[in-house]
Amino acid sequence: MSADRRRGALKKLTVAIGAALGAALAWPIGRYVAFPASRRTVLGSFEPIVVAKAAAVVAGQAPLRVIIVAREQRDAWSRASSVPLGAAWLVRNARGNIQAFSSACPHLGCAVDYDAQAGVFACPCHQSSFGVGGERLAGPTQRGLDPLDVIVLDGNVLVRSQRFVAGTAERKKA
């Protein structure tokens, strides 16, 4: 066998080994890079979260303010624990059902508080006020308080945190 033929065979062997190694590494690297696109990876903020015991929300009493904290939030490759997502007001209506309202004012997103003397929710910044059923009573806001999804399960109140666009008459999820 001549030297040129040996060199040619070694080149072909080197290229074949390189191609095999590249193919062997391409699969796991491709899966790692494509992982967020192939699965639902955002967890925590869209799931119902336990915020209170159902017995703590009493009809005819002041609404209960709760903080919505995701136990864990995962987004693609990052993970965070105890992530605050916002706050909500829990109210038990006359039919005995529990309702949840976002604590963000629909006017400009200020924190809405409960005025126990007046028996209404009130925005301290722009004097918007809301009934305990979330309806708009007064002020520059164009809509009532934004309702949040509520599930009562095994004596616990679960709320799904949502953000809405402020400053619009129509309720739109942010």
Coordinates of C-alpha atoms in Angstrom, one line a residue:
M1 CA 0.0 0.0 0.0
S2 CA 1.4 3.4 -1.0
A3 CA 1.8 6.3 1.4
D4 CA -0.8 8.3 -0.5
R5 CA -3.4 5.6 -0.1
R6 CA -2.6 5.3 3.6
R7 CA -2.9 9.0 4.1
G8 CA -6.3 9.0 2.2
A9 CA -7.5 6.1 4.3
L10 CA -6.4 7.9 7.6
K11 CA -8.2 11.0 6.4
K12 CA -11.4 9.1 5.8
L13 CA -11.1 7.3 9.1
T14 CA -10.6 10.6 10.9
V15 CA -13.6 12.2 9.2
A16 CA -15.7 9.1 10.0
I17 CA -14.7 9.1 13.7
G18 CA -15.4 12.9 13.9
A19 CA -18.8 12.5 12.3
A20 CA -19.7 9.7 14.7
L21 CA -18.6 11.8 17.8
G22 CA -20.5 14.8 16.5
A23 CA -23.7 12.8 15.9
A24 CA -23.4 11.2 19.4
L25 CA -23.1 14.7 21.0
A26 CA -25.7 16.4 18.8
W27 CA -28.6 14.5 20.3
P28 CA -28.2 15.5 24.0
I29 CA -27.1 19.0 23.1
G30 CA -30.2 19.4 20.8
R31 CA -32.5 18.1 23.5
Y32 CA -31.0 20.5 26.1
V33 CA -31.4 23.5 23.8
A34 CA -34.9 22.6 22.6
F35 CA -36.2 21.6 26.1
P36 CA -38.2 24.8 26.7
A37 CA -39.9 24.6 23.3
S38 CA -40.9 20.9 23.7
R39 CA -42.6 21.1 27.2
R40 CA -44.7 23.3 29.4
T41 CA -41.9 24.7 31.5
V42 CA -43.5 27.7 33.3
L43 CA -44.9 26.5 36.6
G44 CA -46.2 28.3 39.6
S45 CA -47.9 31.4 38.4
F46 CA -50.7 29.7 36.4
E47 CA -51.6 27.0 38.9
P48 CA -54.2 27.5 41.6
I49 CA -52.4 28.3 44.9
V50 CA -53.7 27.7 48.4
V51 CA -54.1 31.1 50.1
A52 CA -56.4 30.5 53.1
K53 CA -58.8 28.2 54.9
A54 CA -62.3 28.5 53.7
A55 CA -63.5 28.9 57.3
A56 CA -61.5 32.1 57.6
V57 CA -63.8 33.8 55.0
V58 CA -67.0 34.6 56.8
A59 CA -70.1 36.1 55.2
G60 CA -71.0 39.6 56.6
Q61 CA -67.5 40.2 57.9
A62 CA -64.7 42.3 56.4
P63 CA -63.0 40.8 53.4
L64 CA -59.8 38.8 53.9
R65 CA -56.7 40.1 52.2
V66 CA -54.3 37.3 51.2
I67 CA -50.9 37.2 49.6
I68 CA -50.5 34.8 46.6
V69 CA -47.2 33.1 46.8
A70 CA -46.1 30.4 44.4
R71 CA -44.3 27.6 46.2
E72 CA -42.0 27.2 43.2
Q73 CA -41.8 29.0 39.9
R74 CA -39.9 27.4 37.0
D75 CA -39.3 29.1 33.7
A76 CA -37.2 27.2 31.2
W77 CA -33.9 26.7 33.0
S78 CA -34.4 28.9 36.1
R79 CA -36.2 28.0 39.3
A80 CA -37.2 30.2 42.2
S81 CA -38.9 29.3 45.5
S82 CA -41.6 31.3 47.4
V83 CA -42.3 33.8 44.6
P84 CA -44.8 36.5 45.5
L85 CA -47.3 36.9 42.7
G86 CA -49.6 39.5 44.2
A87 CA -52.5 39.9 46.6
A88 CA -56.2 39.2 46.5
W89 CA -59.3 40.0 48.6
L90 CA -61.5 37.1 49.5
V91 CA -65.2 37.7 50.1
R92 CA -68.0 35.2 50.9
N93 CA -71.1 36.4 49.1
A94 CA -74.8 36.0 50.3
R95 CA -75.1 32.6 48.6
G96 CA -72.1 31.3 50.6
N97 CA -69.7 31.2 47.7
I98 CA -66.2 32.6 48.0
Q99 CA -65.1 35.2 45.5
A100 CA -61.6 36.6 45.0
F101 CA -60.7 40.0 43.6
S102 CA -57.3 41.3 42.6
S103 CA -56.0 43.9 45.0
A104 CA -54.7 46.0 42.1
C105 CA -57.0 48.9 41.1
P106 CA -58.2 48.6 37.5
H107 CA -57.6 52.3 37.0
L108 CA -53.8 52.5 37.3
G109 CA -52.8 49.4 39.3
C110 CA -52.6 51.0 42.8
A111 CA -53.1 48.7 45.8
V112 CA -56.8 48.7 46.8
D113 CA -57.6 48.6 50.5
Y114 CA -60.8 47.8 52.4
D115 CA -62.5 50.7 54.2
A116 CA -64.3 49.0 57.1
Q117 CA -66.2 52.1 58.1
A118 CA -67.7 52.7 54.7
G119 CA -67.9 48.9 53.9
V120 CA -66.2 49.4 50.5
F121 CA -62.9 48.7 48.7
A122 CA -61.1 52.0 48.1
C123 CA -58.1 53.1 46.1
P124 CA -56.2 55.7 48.2
C125 CA -54.5 57.2 45.1
H126 CA -57.4 58.3 42.9
Q127 CA -60.5 57.9 45.1
S128 CA -62.0 55.0 43.1
S129 CA -64.3 52.8 45.2
F130 CA -65.8 49.4 44.8
G131 CA -68.6 47.4 46.5
V132 CA -67.8 44.1 48.3
G133 CA -69.0 42.3 45.2
G134 CA -66.3 44.0 43.2
E135 CA -68.6 46.4 41.3
R136 CA -67.4 50.0 40.5
L137 CA -69.1 52.6 42.8
A138 CA -67.1 55.8 42.1
G139 CA -63.9 57.4 40.8
P140 CA -62.0 57.5 37.6
T141 CA -61.8 53.7 37.1
Q142 CA -63.8 52.4 34.2
R143 CA -64.6 48.9 35.5
G144 CA -65.0 47.0 38.7
L145 CA -62.3 45.0 40.6
D146 CA -60.8 42.2 38.5
P147 CA -62.1 38.7 39.6
L148 CA -59.8 35.8 40.1
D149 CA -60.6 32.1 39.7
V150 CA -61.4 30.4 43.0
I151 CA -61.5 26.7 43.9
V152 CA -62.5 25.5 47.3
L153 CA -61.0 22.1 47.9
D154 CA -60.7 20.1 51.2
G155 CA -61.5 23.2 53.3
N156 CA -58.8 25.3 51.5
V157 CA -59.3 28.3 49.2
L158 CA -57.1 28.1 46.1
V159 CA -56.8 31.2 43.9
R160 CA -55.3 31.4 40.4
S161 CA -53.2 34.6 40.1
Q162 CA -53.8 36.7 37.0
R163 CA -52.8 40.2 35.9
F164 CA -55.0 42.5 34.0
V165 CA -54.3 45.5 31.9
A166 CA -55.0 48.7 33.9
G167 CA -56.7 51.8 32.6
T168 CA -59.1 50.2 30.2
A169 CA -62.9 49.7 30.3
E170 CA -62.6 46.2 28.9
R171 CA -61.0 43.5 31.1
K172 CA -58.0 42.1 29.3
K173 CA -55.4 39.7 30.7
A174 CA -51.9 41.1 30.7

